[in-house]
Amino acid sequence: MSNFFITSASGNIGTLLVPLLMKSPKIKHLFLPTTNVSKLEAQVPKQDRITILDGSVQNPTWVEESFKNHQIDTVFLCLTGVDELFTTCNFFSSIIRSGCVKHLIYLSACGDLMPESVFHERVGGLMPGHVLVKTAIEQYLRQSRMFQENGRTYTVLGPSLFYTNDLRGKQSMLGPMSIYGEPIGTKGVSRVDPADIALAVVKVAEDPKKWNAKKVNVGSKRLYTEHDFSKYWGEALGKPIKVAPNNPQGLDQLENHISTGMNPMWARDIRLMYELFESIEFGMTVEEYEEQVELLGKEPNDYEEFVRKTGAEWKKELEAAK
């Protein structure tokens, strides 16, 4: 049975992952690190098998001591931010120095991100930093001996674009502009339910040796273009829906909008991500999709059903407010 250390337990994946792990007979105890204990306590039910740890995963000494003190053997590493590379490398150091962690589940991004892959050949332009950093980390995991010694295992999960991101566009789609604000572009992107990512983490944790040294992409087989977003959200809401254009003017507007509420560094990085979506397809091969189904034990959740259900709920709310 595992003592499981979960980063970002209050995030989109973590809030779904914790209750799933509590149902698993192979999980002994959950340890949830945070710098905001009161927030996490409000989100997580009080249970004897859950311990909230007050500390920062950016502090490698604290992380290492936490591993040792609680005899952590399994870690789910889900990080993002401008310091992701430093934090992740220090985290790996803490894993090795602790001597007790045997299994790592690392959250990356969908696709074959290795430098020699077709993905890099087709990008052509600039790559967003939050994707490029994962390329470096995946390559390090693959080439390092640290997870090939002493019975350690690692598994990389590569989710596509979260479809719950659409919830942020509620007001812009329901309002007079009737616009889906993400400039998805014309190439197509796979969509994923965070619940499926959480399920994938549980499945790997229950059988880490089977999934050792593998990357499993998680998301829809179908790729959705700006035309599809307009079509499905328009049908769900019963009115025409426009999609923000993936062109220089549209991307300028997006970057300027994001910069008003976020670090401009992130605004540019997100812009680069959408530029990437207009240059390549963002998804997985048939073989990768089938491997995902094997891991999950089912087909991934249906994005189009999510849109229909969410659209119906929003329309009910509008009717009730009249």
Coordinates of C-alpha atoms in Angstrom, one line a residue, residues 87-254:
T87 CA 11.4 23.3 -9.1
T88 CA 11.1 20.0 -11.0
C89 CA 14.8 19.3 -11.1
N90 CA 15.1 20.0 -7.4
F91 CA 12.1 17.8 -6.8
F92 CA 13.9 14.9 -8.6
S93 CA 16.9 15.5 -6.4
S94 CA 14.7 15.2 -3.3
I95 CA 13.3 12.0 -4.6
I96 CA 16.8 10.4 -5.0
R97 CA 18.1 11.8 -1.7
S98 CA 15.1 10.6 0.3
G99 CA 15.8 6.9 -0.5
C100 CA 12.1 6.0 0.0
V101 CA 10.3 7.3 -3.1
K102 CA 9.9 4.5 -5.6
H103 CA 7.3 5.7 -8.1
L104 CA 6.9 9.0 -9.9
I105 CA 3.9 10.0 -12.0
Y106 CA 4.7 13.2 -13.9
L107 CA 2.2 15.4 -15.7
S108 CA 3.5 16.7 -19.0
A109 CA 1.6 17.6 -22.2
C110 CA 0.1 15.6 -25.0
G111 CA 2.3 14.5 -27.9
D112 CA 5.7 13.1 -28.5
L113 CA 7.9 16.0 -27.2
M114 CA 11.3 14.4 -27.7
P115 CA 13.7 16.6 -29.7
E116 CA 14.0 14.0 -32.4
S117 CA 10.2 13.6 -32.9
V118 CA 8.1 14.7 -35.8
F119 CA 6.4 17.2 -33.5
H120 CA 9.6 19.3 -33.3
E121 CA 10.1 19.0 -37.0
R122 CA 6.7 20.4 -37.7
V123 CA 6.6 23.2 -35.2
G124 CA 8.8 25.5 -37.3
G125 CA 8.2 28.6 -35.1
L126 CA 8.5 29.5 -31.5
M127 CA 7.3 27.1 -28.8
P128 CA 5.6 28.2 -25.6
G129 CA 7.8 28.0 -22.5
H130 CA 5.4 25.9 -20.5
V131 CA 5.6 23.2 -23.3
L132 CA 9.3 23.5 -24.0
V133 CA 10.1 22.9 -20.3
K134 CA 8.3 19.6 -20.4
T135 CA 10.3 18.5 -23.4
A136 CA 13.5 19.0 -21.3
I137 CA 12.0 17.2 -18.3
E138 CA 10.7 14.2 -20.3
Q139 CA 14.1 13.9 -22.0
Y140 CA 15.8 13.9 -18.6
L141 CA 13.6 11.2 -17.3
R142 CA 14.2 9.0 -20.3
Q143 CA 18.0 9.4 -20.3
S144 CA 18.7 9.5 -16.6
R145 CA 19.7 6.4 -14.6
M146 CA 17.9 7.7 -11.5
F147 CA 14.7 5.9 -12.3
Q148 CA 16.4 2.8 -13.7
E149 CA 18.1 2.0 -10.4
N150 CA 16.9 0.6 -7.0
G151 CA 13.5 -0.5 -8.4
R152 CA 12.2 3.0 -9.1
T153 CA 9.6 3.6 -11.8
Y154 CA 8.3 6.7 -13.6
T155 CA 5.3 7.3 -15.9
V156 CA 4.5 10.4 -17.9
L157 CA 1.0 11.4 -18.5
G158 CA 0.3 13.8 -21.5
P159 CA -3.1 15.5 -21.3
S160 CA -4.4 17.5 -24.2
L161 CA -6.4 20.7 -23.8
F162 CA -8.7 20.7 -20.8
Y163 CA -12.3 21.1 -21.9
T164 CA -13.3 22.6 -18.6
N165 CA -11.4 25.6 -19.8
D166 CA -14.5 26.4 -21.8
L167 CA -16.3 27.3 -18.6
R168 CA -14.3 30.5 -18.4
G169 CA -16.0 31.6 -21.6
K170 CA -19.5 31.4 -20.2
Q171 CA -20.2 35.2 -20.1
S172 CA -18.7 35.9 -23.5
M173 CA -20.7 33.2 -25.1
L174 CA -24.0 34.0 -23.4
G175 CA -23.5 37.8 -23.8
P176 CA -24.3 40.0 -26.8
M177 CA -20.9 39.3 -28.4
S178 CA -21.7 35.5 -28.5
I179 CA -18.0 34.7 -28.9
Y180 CA -15.9 31.7 -27.9
G181 CA -12.8 33.5 -26.7
E182 CA -10.0 31.0 -27.4
P183 CA -8.4 31.3 -30.8
I184 CA -8.2 27.6 -31.4
G185 CA -7.4 27.8 -35.1
T186 CA -8.0 25.5 -38.1
K187 CA -5.6 22.6 -37.5
G188 CA -7.5 20.9 -34.6
V189 CA -6.9 20.2 -30.9
S190 CA -7.7 17.2 -28.8
R191 CA -9.8 17.9 -25.6
V192 CA -9.6 16.1 -22.3
D193 CA -11.7 15.9 -19.1
P194 CA -9.6 16.5 -16.0
A195 CA -11.6 13.6 -14.5
D196 CA -9.9 11.3 -17.0
I197 CA -6.5 12.6 -16.1
A198 CA -7.2 11.9 -12.4
L199 CA -8.4 8.4 -13.3
A200 CA -5.2 7.8 -15.3
V201 CA -3.1 8.8 -12.2
V202 CA -5.0 6.3 -10.1
K203 CA -4.6 3.5 -12.6
V204 CA -0.8 4.1 -12.9
A205 CA -0.5 4.2 -9.1
E206 CA -2.2 0.9 -8.8
D207 CA 0.1 -0.8 -11.2
P208 CA 3.3 1.3 -11.6
K209 CA 5.5 -1.5 -13.0
K210 CA 3.2 -2.1 -15.9
W211 CA 3.4 1.6 -16.9
N212 CA 7.0 2.1 -16.1
A213 CA 9.1 4.3 -18.5
K214 CA 6.0 5.0 -20.6
K215 CA 4.2 8.1 -21.7
V216 CA 0.4 7.8 -22.0
N217 CA -1.4 10.7 -23.7
V218 CA -4.9 11.4 -22.4
G219 CA -7.7 13.0 -24.4
S220 CA -10.0 12.7 -27.3
K221 CA -9.1 10.9 -30.6
R222 CA -11.0 13.6 -32.5
L223 CA -9.4 17.0 -33.1
Y224 CA -11.6 20.0 -32.9
T225 CA -11.2 23.1 -35.0
E226 CA -12.6 26.6 -34.7
H227 CA -15.4 25.5 -37.0
D228 CA -16.3 22.6 -34.6
F229 CA -16.3 24.9 -31.5
S230 CA -18.7 27.3 -33.3
K231 CA -20.9 24.5 -34.4
Y232 CA -21.2 22.6 -31.1
W233 CA -21.5 25.5 -28.8
G234 CA -23.9 27.2 -31.2
E235 CA -26.1 24.1 -31.2
A236 CA -25.9 23.8 -27.4
L237 CA -26.8 27.5 -26.8
G238 CA -29.3 27.8 -29.6
K239 CA -27.6 30.8 -31.2
P240 CA -24.6 31.5 -33.5
I241 CA -21.3 31.5 -31.7
K242 CA -18.2 33.1 -33.2
V243 CA -14.7 31.9 -32.4
A244 CA -11.9 34.4 -31.7
P245 CA -9.7 34.5 -34.8
N246 CA -6.3 32.9 -34.8
N247 CA -4.5 35.7 -36.7
P248 CA -2.1 38.5 -35.7
Q249 CA -4.9 40.9 -34.8
G250 CA -6.9 38.3 -32.8
L251 CA -3.7 37.1 -31.0
D252 CA -2.8 40.8 -30.2
Q253 CA -6.2 41.2 -28.6
L254 CA -5.9 38.0 -26.6

